[in-house]
Coordinates of C-alpha atoms in Angstrom, one line a residue:
Chain M
M62 CA -136.9 -41.4 -12.9
S63 CA -136.4 -43.7 -10.0
L64 CA -133.2 -44.8 -8.4
S65 CA -133.8 -48.4 -9.4
K66 CA -134.5 -47.6 -13.0
T67 CA -131.1 -46.1 -13.6
R68 CA -129.6 -49.5 -12.5
K69 CA -131.8 -51.2 -15.1
S70 CA -133.6 -53.3 -12.5
P71 CA -137.2 -52.3 -13.2
V72 CA -138.7 -54.2 -10.4
A73 CA -137.6 -53.5 -6.9
G74 CA -136.0 -56.9 -6.2
E75 CA -135.6 -59.1 -3.2
Q76 CA -132.4 -57.5 -2.0
E77 CA -134.0 -54.0 -1.9
K78 CA -131.8 -52.7 0.9
V79 CA -128.6 -53.8 -0.6
S80 CA -129.5 -52.6 -4.1
F81 CA -130.6 -49.2 -2.7
L82 CA -127.3 -48.5 -1.0
S83 CA -125.2 -49.8 -3.8
S84 CA -127.2 -47.9 -6.4
L85 CA -126.7 -44.8 -4.3
F86 CA -122.9 -45.4 -4.3
D87 CA -123.0 -46.0 -8.0
L88 CA -124.9 -42.8 -8.8
L89 CA -122.6 -40.7 -6.6
R90 CA -119.5 -42.2 -8.0
R91 CA -120.6 -41.2 -11.5
Q92 CA -121.2 -37.7 -10.2
S93 CA -117.8 -37.2 -8.6
V94 CA -115.3 -38.9 -6.3
F95 CA -115.8 -36.0 -3.9
S96 CA -119.5 -36.7 -3.4
L97 CA -118.8 -40.4 -2.9
L98 CA -116.3 -39.5 -0.3
C99 CA -118.9 -37.3 1.5
L100 CA -121.3 -40.2 1.6
V101 CA -118.6 -42.5 3.0
I102 CA -117.7 -39.9 5.7
F103 CA -121.4 -39.5 6.6
L104 CA -121.8 -43.3 6.9
L105 CA -118.7 -43.4 9.1
L106 CA -120.1 -40.7 11.3
I107 CA -123.2 -42.8 11.8
L108 CA -121.1 -45.8 12.5
A109 CA -119.0 -43.9 15.0
A110 CA -122.1 -42.5 16.7
I111 CA -123.7 -45.9 17.1
S112 CA -120.5 -47.6 18.4
A113 CA -119.5 -44.6 20.6
P114 CA -119.2 -46.6 23.8
L115 CA -116.9 -49.2 22.1
I116 CA -114.5 -46.7 20.6
T117 CA -114.2 -44.1 23.3
P118 CA -111.9 -44.3 26.4
Q119 CA -114.6 -43.1 28.8
N120 CA -118.3 -42.3 29.0
P121 CA -118.0 -38.5 29.6
Y122 CA -121.6 -38.4 30.9
D123 CA -120.9 -40.9 33.7
N124 CA -119.4 -38.9 36.6
A125 CA -117.7 -41.9 38.0
Q126 CA -115.5 -42.2 34.9
V127 CA -114.6 -38.5 34.7
D128 CA -111.6 -37.2 36.5
F129 CA -112.1 -33.5 37.5
F130 CA -108.4 -33.0 38.0
D131 CA -107.9 -33.6 34.3
A132 CA -109.9 -30.4 33.4
N133 CA -108.7 -28.2 30.5
L134 CA -105.9 -30.5 29.3
A135 CA -104.6 -29.7 25.8
P136 CA -105.1 -32.1 23.0
G137 CA -102.7 -35.0 23.1
S138 CA -102.2 -34.9 26.9
M139 CA -102.0 -38.1 28.9
S140 CA -104.8 -38.7 31.5
G141 CA -103.9 -38.3 35.2
D142 CA -104.1 -42.1 35.8
G143 CA -102.1 -42.8 32.6
R144 CA -104.7 -45.0 31.1
F145 CA -105.4 -43.1 27.9
V146 CA -104.6 -39.9 25.8
Y147 CA -107.0 -37.0 25.5
L148 CA -106.9 -37.0 21.7
L149 CA -108.8 -33.7 21.4
G150 CA -108.1 -32.5 24.9
S151 CA -110.5 -32.3 27.8
D152 CA -113.1 -29.8 28.8
A153 CA -113.7 -27.6 31.9
L154 CA -115.3 -30.5 33.7
G155 CA -112.5 -32.9 32.9
R156 CA -114.4 -34.9 30.2
D157 CA -112.6 -36.3 27.3
L158 CA -113.6 -34.1 24.4
Y159 CA -113.2 -36.8 21.8
S160 CA -115.6 -39.1 23.7
A161 CA -118.0 -36.2 24.4
I162 CA -118.1 -35.3 20.7
L163 CA -119.0 -38.9 19.7
Y164 CA -121.7 -39.1 22.4
G165 CA -123.0 -35.7 21.3
L166 CA -123.0 -36.9 17.7
R167 CA -125.3 -39.7 18.8
T168 CA -127.8 -37.2 20.2
S169 CA -127.6 -35.0 17.1
L170 CA -127.9 -37.8 14.7
S171 CA -130.7 -39.6 16.5
I172 CA -132.8 -36.5 17.1
S173 CA -132.4 -35.2 13.5
G174 CA -132.8 -38.7 12.1
I175 CA -135.9 -39.6 14.0
A176 CA -137.4 -36.1 13.4
A177 CA -136.6 -36.2 9.7
L178 CA -138.1 -39.8 9.3
L179 CA -141.3 -38.8 11.2
A180 CA -141.6 -35.6 9.2
L181 CA -141.0 -37.6 6.0
A182 CA -143.8 -40.1 6.9
I183 CA -146.3 -37.5 8.1
G184 CA -145.6 -34.9 5.4
T185 CA -145.6 -37.5 2.6
L186 CA -148.9 -39.0 3.7
A187 CA -150.4 -35.5 4.0
G188 CA -149.1 -34.5 0.5
L189 CA -150.3 -37.8 -1.1
A190 CA -153.7 -37.4 0.5
A191 CA -154.0 -33.8 -0.7
A192 CA -153.1 -34.9 -4.2
Y193 CA -155.4 -37.9 -4.2
F194 CA -158.5 -36.5 -2.6
R195 CA -158.2 -32.9 -3.8
G196 CA -161.1 -30.6 -2.8
M197 CA -161.4 -29.7 0.9
T198 CA -158.7 -32.0 2.1
D199 CA -156.2 -30.5 -0.3
T200 CA -157.2 -26.9 0.6
L201 CA -156.9 -27.5 4.3
I202 CA -153.6 -29.3 4.2
M203 CA -152.0 -26.9 1.7
R204 CA -153.2 -23.8 3.6
A205 CA -151.5 -25.2 6.7
V206 CA -148.4 -25.8 4.6
D207 CA -148.4 -22.3 3.2
I208 CA -148.7 -20.7 6.6
K209 CA -145.7 -22.7 7.9
L210 CA -143.6 -22.0 4.9
G211 CA -144.1 -18.3 5.4
F212 CA -141.8 -18.5 8.5
P213 CA -138.2 -19.8 8.8
T214 CA -138.0 -23.3 10.2
I215 CA -135.7 -22.3 13.0
L216 CA -138.1 -19.5 14.2
V217 CA -141.0 -22.0 14.3
A218 CA -138.9 -24.6 16.2
M219 CA -137.7 -21.9 18.6
V220 CA -141.3 -20.8 19.4
I221 CA -142.4 -24.4 19.9
M222 CA -139.5 -25.1 22.2
S223 CA -140.1 -22.0 24.2
I224 CA -143.5 -23.3 24.9
F225 CA -142.7 -27.0 25.4
G226 CA -139.4 -26.4 27.3
A227 CA -136.1 -28.1 26.7
G228 CA -135.9 -31.9 26.2
Y229 CA -135.1 -34.7 23.8
F230 CA -138.6 -35.6 22.7
N231 CA -139.9 -32.0 22.7
L232 CA -137.2 -31.2 20.3
V233 CA -138.1 -34.1 18.0
I234 CA -141.8 -32.9 18.1
A235 CA -140.8 -29.3 17.4
L236 CA -138.6 -30.4 14.4
V237 CA -141.4 -32.6 13.0
L238 CA -143.9 -29.8 13.3
A239 CA -141.6 -27.4 11.6
Q240 CA -140.4 -29.7 8.8
W241 CA -143.4 -31.8 7.6
P242 CA -144.7 -29.1 5.3
Y243 CA -141.6 -29.4 3.0
Y244 CA -142.3 -33.1 2.4
A245 CA -146.0 -32.4 2.0
R246 CA -145.4 -29.8 -0.7
T247 CA -143.0 -32.0 -2.6
A248 CA -145.1 -35.2 -2.3
R249 CA -148.2 -33.3 -3.5
S250 CA -146.6 -31.8 -6.5
V251 CA -145.0 -35.1 -7.6
A252 CA -148.2 -37.1 -6.9
L253 CA -150.3 -34.7 -8.9
V254 CA -148.2 -35.6 -12.0
Q255 CA -148.4 -39.3 -11.2
M256 CA -152.2 -39.1 -10.8
G257 CA -152.5 -38.4 -14.5
Q258 CA -150.6 -41.5 -15.4
E259 CA -152.2 -44.6 -16.8
Y260 CA -151.1 -47.0 -14.1
I261 CA -153.1 -45.0 -11.6
E262 CA -156.1 -45.1 -13.8
A263 CA -155.6 -48.9 -14.2
A264 CA -155.3 -49.3 -10.5
R265 CA -158.5 -47.4 -10.1
C266 CA -160.3 -49.6 -12.6
L267 CA -159.3 -52.6 -10.6
E268 CA -161.1 -50.9 -7.7
L269 CA -158.1 -51.3 -5.4
P270 CA -158.7 -50.0 -1.8
V271 CA -157.6 -46.4 -1.4
H272 CA -154.8 -47.2 1.1
R273 CA -153.4 -49.8 -1.2
L274 CA -153.5 -47.4 -4.2
I275 CA -151.7 -44.6 -2.3
L276 CA -149.2 -46.8 -0.4
V277 CA -148.3 -49.4 -3.0
H278 CA -148.7 -47.5 -6.3
L279 CA -148.5 -43.7 -5.7
L280 CA -145.9 -43.7 -2.9
P281 CA -143.0 -45.7 -4.6
N282 CA -143.2 -43.6 -7.7
S283 CA -143.1 -40.3 -5.7
L284 CA -140.1 -41.3 -3.6
P285 CA -137.0 -40.1 -5.4
P286 CA -137.7 -36.3 -5.0
L287 CA -138.6 -37.0 -1.4
L288 CA -135.3 -38.6 -0.8
V289 CA -133.6 -35.3 -1.8
V290 CA -135.9 -33.3 0.5
F291 CA -135.1 -35.8 3.2
T292 CA -131.3 -35.4 3.0
L293 CA -131.4 -31.6 2.9
Q294 CA -134.0 -31.5 5.8
L295 CA -131.8 -34.0 7.8
A296 CA -128.9 -31.6 7.6
H297 CA -131.1 -28.7 8.5
A298 CA -132.5 -30.6 11.5
A299 CA -129.0 -31.3 12.8
A300 CA -128.1 -27.6 12.5
I301 CA -131.3 -26.5 14.3
E302 CA -130.8 -29.1 17.0
A303 CA -127.4 -27.8 17.8
S304 CA -128.4 -24.1 17.5
L305 CA -131.4 -24.5 19.9
S306 CA -129.3 -26.6 22.3
F307 CA -126.7 -23.8 22.2
L308 CA -129.4 -21.3 23.2
G309 CA -130.6 -23.5 26.0
L310 CA -133.9 -24.3 24.1
G311 CA -132.8 -27.7 22.8
V312 CA -132.0 -30.9 24.7
S313 CA -131.9 -30.7 28.5
I314 CA -128.7 -29.2 30.0
E315 CA -127.1 -32.4 31.2
A316 CA -127.7 -34.4 27.9
P317 CA -124.8 -35.0 25.5
S318 CA -125.1 -32.6 22.6
L319 CA -122.8 -30.9 20.2
G320 CA -124.6 -27.6 20.7
L321 CA -124.1 -27.8 24.4
L322 CA -120.5 -28.7 24.0
I323 CA -120.0 -25.6 21.8
A324 CA -121.9 -23.5 24.4
N325 CA -119.5 -24.7 27.1
G326 CA -116.5 -24.2 24.7
S327 CA -117.7 -20.6 24.1
K328 CA -117.2 -19.9 27.8
E329 CA -113.5 -20.8 27.4
I330 CA -113.0 -18.4 24.6
L331 CA -110.9 -16.0 26.6
S332 CA -109.0 -18.6 28.6
G333 CA -107.0 -20.0 25.8
H334 CA -108.8 -23.4 25.7
A335 CA -109.9 -22.8 22.1
W336 CA -110.0 -26.6 21.3
Q337 CA -113.1 -26.9 23.4
L338 CA -114.9 -24.5 20.9
I339 CA -113.3 -25.7 17.7
Y340 CA -113.5 -29.5 17.7
P341 CA -117.2 -30.0 18.6
G342 CA -118.1 -27.4 15.9
L343 CA -115.9 -29.2 13.3
A344 CA -117.7 -32.5 14.0
L345 CA -121.0 -30.7 13.6
V346 CA -120.0 -29.1 10.3
L347 CA -118.6 -32.3 9.0
L348 CA -121.9 -34.0 9.6
I349 CA -124.0 -31.2 8.1
F350 CA -121.7 -30.5 5.1
T351 CA -121.4 -34.2 4.0
V352 CA -125.2 -34.7 4.2
N353 CA -125.8 -31.4 2.2
I354 CA -123.3 -32.5 -0.5
V355 CA -125.0 -35.9 -0.8
G356 CA -128.4 -34.2 -1.0
D357 CA -127.2 -31.7 -3.5
R358 CA -125.7 -34.3 -5.8
L359 CA -128.8 -36.5 -5.6
R360 CA -130.9 -33.5 -6.6
R361 CA -128.7 -32.9 -9.6
I362 CA -128.9 -36.5 -10.7
L363 CA -132.6 -36.9 -10.2
N364 CA -133.5 -33.5 -11.8
P365 CA -130.9 -32.9 -14.5
K366 CA -132.8 -29.8 -15.8
E367 CA -132.4 -27.9 -12.7
R368 CA -128.7 -27.7 -12.2
G369 CA -126.9 -25.9 -9.5
Chain S
M444 CA -154.2 -2.7 -6.5
A445 CA -156.4 -1.1 -3.8
A446 CA -158.6 -4.2 -3.7
Y447 CA -155.4 -6.3 -3.3
L448 CA -154.1 -4.2 -0.5
L449 CA -157.5 -4.3 1.3
Q450 CA -157.7 -8.0 1.0
R451 CA -154.2 -8.4 2.4
L452 CA -155.1 -6.1 5.3
I453 CA -158.1 -8.2 6.2
Q454 CA -156.0 -11.4 5.9
A455 CA -153.3 -9.8 8.0
I456 CA -155.7 -9.0 10.8
F457 CA -157.1 -12.6 10.7
V458 CA -153.6 -14.1 10.9
L459 CA -152.5 -11.8 13.7
L460 CA -155.6 -12.7 15.7
L461 CA -155.0 -16.4 15.1
V462 CA -151.3 -16.1 16.1
S463 CA -152.1 -14.1 19.2
L464 CA -154.5 -16.7 20.3
L465 CA -152.1 -19.6 19.6
I466 CA -149.1 -18.0 21.2
F467 CA -151.2 -16.7 24.1
M468 CA -152.5 -20.2 24.9
G469 CA -149.0 -21.7 24.3
V470 CA -147.2 -19.2 26.5
Y471 CA -149.9 -19.7 29.2
A472 CA -149.1 -23.4 29.2
I473 CA -145.4 -22.8 29.9
G474 CA -146.0 -22.4 33.6
D475 CA -146.6 -19.9 36.3
P476 CA -144.2 -16.9 35.8
I477 CA -144.9 -15.6 39.3
E478 CA -142.3 -17.8 41.0
L479 CA -139.6 -16.1 38.9
L480 CA -140.9 -12.6 39.7
V481 CA -141.3 -12.5 43.5
S482 CA -138.4 -12.7 45.8
P483 CA -137.9 -16.2 47.2
D484 CA -138.6 -15.1 50.8
S485 CA -142.0 -13.5 50.1
T486 CA -145.1 -14.7 51.9
V487 CA -148.1 -16.4 50.4
E488 CA -150.0 -13.2 50.7
D489 CA -147.3 -11.3 48.9
I490 CA -147.4 -13.8 46.1
E491 CA -151.2 -13.6 45.8
R492 CA -151.1 -9.8 45.8
A493 CA -148.5 -9.8 43.0
R494 CA -150.6 -12.3 41.1
A495 CA -153.6 -10.1 41.3
A496 CA -151.7 -7.0 40.4
L497 CA -150.5 -8.7 37.2
G498 CA -154.0 -10.0 36.5
L499 CA -152.7 -13.6 36.6
D500 CA -155.5 -14.7 38.9
Q501 CA -158.1 -14.3 36.2
P502 CA -159.3 -17.2 34.0
I503 CA -157.3 -17.5 30.8
W504 CA -160.2 -16.3 28.6
T505 CA -160.6 -13.2 30.6
Q506 CA -156.9 -12.6 30.4
Y507 CA -157.0 -13.1 26.6
R508 CA -160.0 -10.7 26.3
I509 CA -158.2 -8.0 28.3
Y510 CA -155.1 -8.6 26.2
L511 CA -157.1 -8.2 22.9
I512 CA -158.7 -5.0 24.0
G513 CA -155.3 -3.6 24.9
L514 CA -154.0 -4.9 21.5
L515 CA -156.6 -2.9 19.6
Q516 CA -155.4 0.2 21.4
G517 CA -151.8 -0.6 20.5
D518 CA -151.0 -1.7 24.0
L519 CA -149.1 -5.0 24.3
G520 CA -149.1 -5.1 28.1
D521 CA -146.3 -4.4 30.5
S522 CA -143.2 -6.5 30.8
F523 CA -143.2 -8.5 34.1
V524 CA -139.4 -8.1 34.3
Y525 CA -138.6 -4.6 33.2
N526 CA -141.9 -3.0 34.4
Q527 CA -142.1 -1.1 31.1
P528 CA -144.7 -1.3 28.3
T529 CA -143.7 -4.2 26.0
I530 CA -144.2 -2.1 22.9
Q531 CA -141.7 0.5 24.2
L532 CA -139.1 -2.3 25.0
I533 CA -139.5 -3.7 21.5
L534 CA -139.4 -0.3 19.8
Q535 CA -136.3 0.7 21.7
R536 CA -134.5 -2.4 20.4
L537 CA -136.0 -2.4 16.9
P538 CA -133.4 0.0 15.4
A539 CA -130.5 -2.2 16.4
T540 CA -132.1 -5.3 14.8
V541 CA -133.0 -3.4 11.6
E542 CA -129.6 -1.9 11.3
L543 CA -127.9 -5.3 11.8
G544 CA -130.2 -6.9 9.3
L545 CA -129.8 -4.2 6.6
V546 CA -126.0 -4.2 6.8
A547 CA -126.0 -8.1 6.7
F548 CA -128.3 -8.0 3.7
F549 CA -126.0 -5.5 2.0
F550 CA -123.0 -7.8 2.7
A551 CA -124.9 -10.8 1.4
L552 CA -125.8 -9.0 -1.9
V553 CA -122.3 -7.7 -2.4
M554 CA -120.8 -11.2 -1.8
G555 CA -123.6 -13.3 -3.4
I556 CA -124.4 -11.6 -6.7
P557 CA -120.9 -11.3 -8.2
L558 CA -120.0 -14.9 -7.1
G559 CA -123.3 -16.2 -8.6
L560 CA -122.7 -14.3 -11.8
I561 CA -119.2 -15.8 -12.1
A562 CA -120.5 -19.3 -11.3
G563 CA -123.4 -19.1 -13.8
Y564 CA -121.2 -17.6 -16.5
Y565 CA -118.5 -20.2 -16.2
A566 CA -121.0 -23.1 -15.6
D567 CA -119.4 -26.4 -15.1
K568 CA -115.9 -24.9 -15.1
W569 CA -113.6 -25.2 -12.1
A570 CA -114.6 -21.7 -10.8
D571 CA -118.3 -22.8 -10.8
H572 CA -117.5 -26.0 -8.9
A573 CA -115.4 -24.1 -6.4
I574 CA -118.1 -21.4 -5.8
M575 CA -121.0 -23.9 -5.6
N576 CA -119.2 -26.2 -3.1
G577 CA -118.2 -23.1 -1.2
S578 CA -121.8 -22.0 -1.0
I579 CA -122.8 -25.5 0.3
F580 CA -120.0 -25.2 2.9
A581 CA -121.2 -21.7 3.9
F582 CA -124.7 -22.8 4.6
S583 CA -123.5 -25.9 6.4
L584 CA -121.7 -23.7 9.0
P585 CA -124.1 -23.4 11.9
N586 CA -124.2 -19.6 12.4
F587 CA -123.7 -19.6 16.2
W588 CA -120.4 -21.6 15.8
Q589 CA -119.3 -19.5 12.9
G590 CA -119.9 -16.4 15.0
L591 CA -118.0 -17.8 17.9
L592 CA -115.1 -18.6 15.6
F593 CA -115.1 -15.0 14.3
I594 CA -114.9 -13.8 17.9
L595 CA -112.1 -16.2 18.6
F596 CA -110.0 -15.2 15.5
F597 CA -110.7 -11.5 15.0
S598 CA -111.4 -10.4 18.6
V599 CA -109.4 -12.7 20.9
W600 CA -106.4 -13.8 18.8
L601 CA -105.9 -10.9 16.4
N602 CA -107.6 -8.2 18.5
W603 CA -108.8 -6.4 15.3
L604 CA -112.5 -6.0 16.0
P605 CA -114.6 -5.8 19.2
A606 CA -116.6 -8.9 20.0
G607 CA -119.8 -7.6 21.4
D608 CA -122.3 -4.8 22.0
R609 CA -123.2 -2.0 19.6
G610 CA -120.4 0.5 20.3
E611 CA -120.9 4.2 20.1
V612 CA -124.3 5.2 18.9
D613 CA -125.1 8.5 17.3
Q614 CA -128.0 10.1 15.6
F615 CA -128.4 8.9 12.0
L616 CA -131.4 9.7 9.9
G617 CA -133.2 10.7 13.1
V618 CA -132.7 7.5 15.1
G619 CA -129.8 6.4 17.2
S620 CA -127.6 4.2 15.1
S621 CA -124.1 2.6 15.1
L622 CA -123.8 3.4 11.4
A623 CA -123.1 7.1 12.3
T624 CA -119.8 6.4 14.1
A625 CA -116.6 4.7 13.2
D626 CA -116.7 2.8 16.5
G627 CA -120.2 1.6 15.6
W628 CA -119.0 0.3 12.2
R629 CA -116.2 -1.6 13.9
H630 CA -118.8 -3.2 16.2
I631 CA -121.3 -4.1 13.5
F632 CA -118.8 -5.7 11.1
L633 CA -118.5 -9.1 12.6
P634 CA -122.1 -9.7 13.5
A635 CA -123.3 -8.5 10.1
F636 CA -120.8 -10.7 8.3
N637 CA -121.9 -13.6 10.5
L638 CA -125.5 -13.1 9.6
A639 CA -124.8 -12.4 5.9
L640 CA -122.9 -15.6 5.1
F641 CA -125.9 -17.9 5.1
N642 CA -127.9 -15.6 2.9
A643 CA -125.0 -14.9 0.6
A644 CA -124.9 -18.7 0.0
L645 CA -128.5 -18.6 -0.9
I646 CA -128.1 -15.6 -3.3
V647 CA -125.1 -17.3 -5.0
R648 CA -127.2 -20.4 -5.9
L649 CA -130.2 -18.4 -7.0
T650 CA -128.1 -16.0 -9.2
R651 CA -126.3 -18.8 -10.8
S652 CA -129.3 -20.8 -11.8
S653 CA -131.1 -17.7 -13.1
I654 CA -128.2 -16.5 -15.1
Q655 CA -127.7 -19.9 -16.6
E656 CA -131.3 -19.9 -17.7
V657 CA -131.2 -16.4 -19.1
M658 CA -127.9 -16.9 -21.0
S659 CA -129.5 -19.5 -23.3
S660 CA -132.4 -17.2 -24.3
E661 CA -132.9 -15.7 -27.7
Y662 CA -132.3 -12.1 -26.8
I663 CA -128.8 -12.9 -25.4
R664 CA -128.0 -14.7 -28.6
Y665 CA -129.1 -11.6 -30.5
A666 CA -126.9 -9.4 -28.3
R667 CA -124.0 -11.7 -29.1
A668 CA -124.8 -11.5 -32.8
K669 CA -124.7 -7.7 -32.5
G670 CA -121.1 -8.1 -31.2
L671 CA -121.6 -6.7 -27.8
S672 CA -118.9 -7.5 -25.2
N673 CA -119.4 -10.3 -22.8
R674 CA -119.3 -7.8 -19.9
R675 CA -122.0 -5.7 -21.4
I676 CA -124.2 -8.7 -22.1
L677 CA -123.8 -10.0 -18.6
L678 CA -124.3 -6.8 -16.7
R679 CA -126.8 -4.9 -18.8
H680 CA -128.9 -7.6 -20.5
A681 CA -128.7 -10.7 -18.5
F682 CA -128.6 -9.1 -15.0
R683 CA -131.8 -7.1 -15.6
N684 CA -133.8 -10.3 -16.1
I685 CA -132.5 -12.1 -13.0
Q686 CA -133.9 -9.3 -10.8
I687 CA -137.3 -10.9 -10.6
P688 CA -136.1 -14.3 -9.2
L689 CA -133.9 -12.4 -6.8
V690 CA -136.9 -10.4 -5.5
T691 CA -138.8 -13.7 -5.2
V692 CA -136.5 -14.9 -2.5
L693 CA -136.2 -11.4 -0.9
G694 CA -139.0 -12.3 1.5
L695 CA -137.3 -15.6 2.4
E696 CA -134.0 -13.8 2.9
L697 CA -135.4 -11.0 5.1
G698 CA -137.2 -13.8 7.1
N699 CA -133.9 -15.6 7.6
L700 CA -132.2 -12.3 8.7
L701 CA -134.9 -11.9 11.4
A702 CA -134.8 -15.5 12.5
Y703 CA -131.0 -16.1 12.5
G704 CA -130.5 -12.5 13.7
I705 CA -131.8 -13.9 17.1
I706 CA -128.8 -16.2 17.3
T707 CA -126.3 -13.7 16.0
E708 CA -127.6 -11.1 18.5
T709 CA -127.2 -13.6 21.3
V710 CA -123.7 -14.6 20.3
F711 CA -122.5 -11.1 19.8
D712 CA -124.4 -9.6 22.7
W713 CA -126.1 -7.2 20.2
P714 CA -128.9 -5.3 22.0
G715 CA -131.6 -6.0 19.5
M716 CA -135.1 -7.6 19.6
G717 CA -133.8 -11.1 19.2
Q718 CA -131.6 -10.9 22.3
L719 CA -134.7 -9.5 24.1
L720 CA -136.7 -12.6 23.0
I721 CA -134.1 -15.1 24.2
N722 CA -133.8 -13.3 27.6
S723 CA -137.6 -13.1 27.9
I724 CA -137.9 -16.9 27.2
R725 CA -135.3 -17.6 29.9
L726 CA -137.2 -15.3 32.4
N727 CA -140.6 -16.4 31.2
D728 CA -141.6 -12.8 30.6
R729 CA -144.9 -13.6 28.9
P730 CA -146.0 -10.2 27.6
V731 CA -142.7 -9.7 25.9
I732 CA -142.7 -13.1 24.2
V733 CA -146.2 -12.7 22.9
G734 CA -145.5 -9.1 21.9
Y735 CA -142.3 -9.9 20.1
L736 CA -143.9 -12.7 18.1
L737 CA -146.9 -10.5 17.1
V738 CA -144.5 -7.8 15.9
V739 CA -142.4 -10.3 13.9
V740 CA -145.5 -11.8 12.3
A741 CA -146.7 -8.3 11.3
M742 CA -143.2 -7.7 9.8
F743 CA -143.4 -10.9 7.8
I744 CA -146.8 -10.0 6.4
L745 CA -145.5 -6.5 5.5
I746 CA -142.5 -8.1 3.8
N747 CA -144.7 -10.3 1.7
V748 CA -146.8 -7.4 0.6
V749 CA -143.8 -5.4 -0.3
V750 CA -142.4 -8.3 -2.3
D751 CA -145.7 -8.6 -4.3
V752 CA -145.7 -4.9 -5.0
L753 CA -142.0 -5.0 -6.1
Y754 CA -142.9 -7.7 -8.7
T755 CA -145.2 -5.3 -10.5
L756 CA -142.6 -2.6 -10.5
L757 CA -139.9 -4.8 -11.9
D758 CA -142.1 -6.7 -14.4
P759 CA -145.0 -4.7 -15.7
R760 CA -146.5 -7.9 -17.2
I761 CA -147.3 -9.2 -13.8
K762 CA -150.6 -7.7 -12.4
I763 CA -151.7 -8.3 -8.9
S764 CA -155.5 -8.5 -8.4
G765 CA -157.7 -8.9 -5.5
S766 CA -158.3 -12.5 -6.2
K767 CA -154.6 -13.5 -5.8
S768 CA -154.0 -15.1 -2.5

């Protein structure tokens, strides 16, 4: 069952992008208003992260714009120069917390987004190749997948980061290495079913080149379950990014990150500046929760047998 | 059964060798630990002498060979930082980690199974929706932040429970444990709850989907026809048959407890193996990092074997043979 089928447009049309998003809206609206709300909040978070420099009063990572004398101001305080209000307060370095959260959200979203997309691409190709070629290729790929799946993702990412050291791209690589097996496993099992279908046999009789058969015929029909894996892994990637950054194993220490903001906030736990701990965490939870809800509802829609 | 165990043993040795090689090479690539170990004002000769004393002047293959020979004798090398055998360091901290994990697992079961039963029994009613959305919320809470909030609420604001450390430790079943003292229980409550929440969410979802499946089967319909009470059907007949799927994810759950335990231990300053790992990574204490990971991999292999054996005990229809991988 594909997303486009439920909209009764059997052929993916010219306006594929538009129809994808609107069919997503349509599907979720039928599930519940709540899930649609979560999708909207998630999209708003993306929008806020992208337009962060436009909708924040300062760039909290530019020292020239930060006033150290405004450190630890409670939410709602006016800045020392009277230019803006610290909506969510300021942190121990005098940074506007609201701005810092949006900049941190940028890092979280871009790292987890890039990592999830790369893992999706690599894992899907590996899974499709395993299903198409079978034999030795299949055994090798699936053995690697099995070994990884024996260990929790966060542990694998932690070990890789302890070897690579902190940094933006190292974190992306660690997440991709830790997450591709989930896509490979799903892609393989879906593709194995597809391989028995007549259209694949027909494509084979036409002697289409292998890459064309896999990318043009096998891939589109295996996509919907992968979309579910993608959403859930995206949420997981954001959680891991923040956790590792909190431990000092994620992005480098001066980079904007929700995990690092929370780590800084945790140092203020005894000094009564609780907002520095609470707000960055709330932003992170809002992101992870909305993505998880959307993923969960998509899973229910696409696989009505397995409810819950 | 014997053939199966033998095969798993050979597999385990192979995996441990592979992991030791990978980790050893990886940790070797992190950089030179010597700079962190000698005092900043030491001379070049001092540094070279320290390097030679630790065997770091040898080529990597020689270092790995020496490490392997030690490993076969149960020696994981000495920590650079603590000047103690790694295995001793890890074993000292193992009880704290196991104790935290066990209490967390118990909390997770006590929260997860009843909620899952309710959600599955009242499928698609409001109670089900509330519990299921709650479980998604629970595993959307990053556990380090959730732990910090616990500290903020229960330790700082309400001052009910202590925020860190193990508390008073007394002999319990032959090992030092916090579970033997009231003070220890007060200390373990918050970290265990922190660690349990994620797993509880997992158990809720699993229990719900299994119970839903079981409730539509023939033997439940028969039990209903016999006029048994709902309570008896649910607890005596349905519950027995969801034990197998619950055991299936037991391995996954114990793995999560070990992995997320690292974060919980760091947040709550709990003196377990996970905290040791994070400190060792920060100090680049190679032997401890490699040693910890080998111990954890061995634990994972053991967990998987135990889960396989448990299957056969719970469901006599399942037989494990030497050919199963």
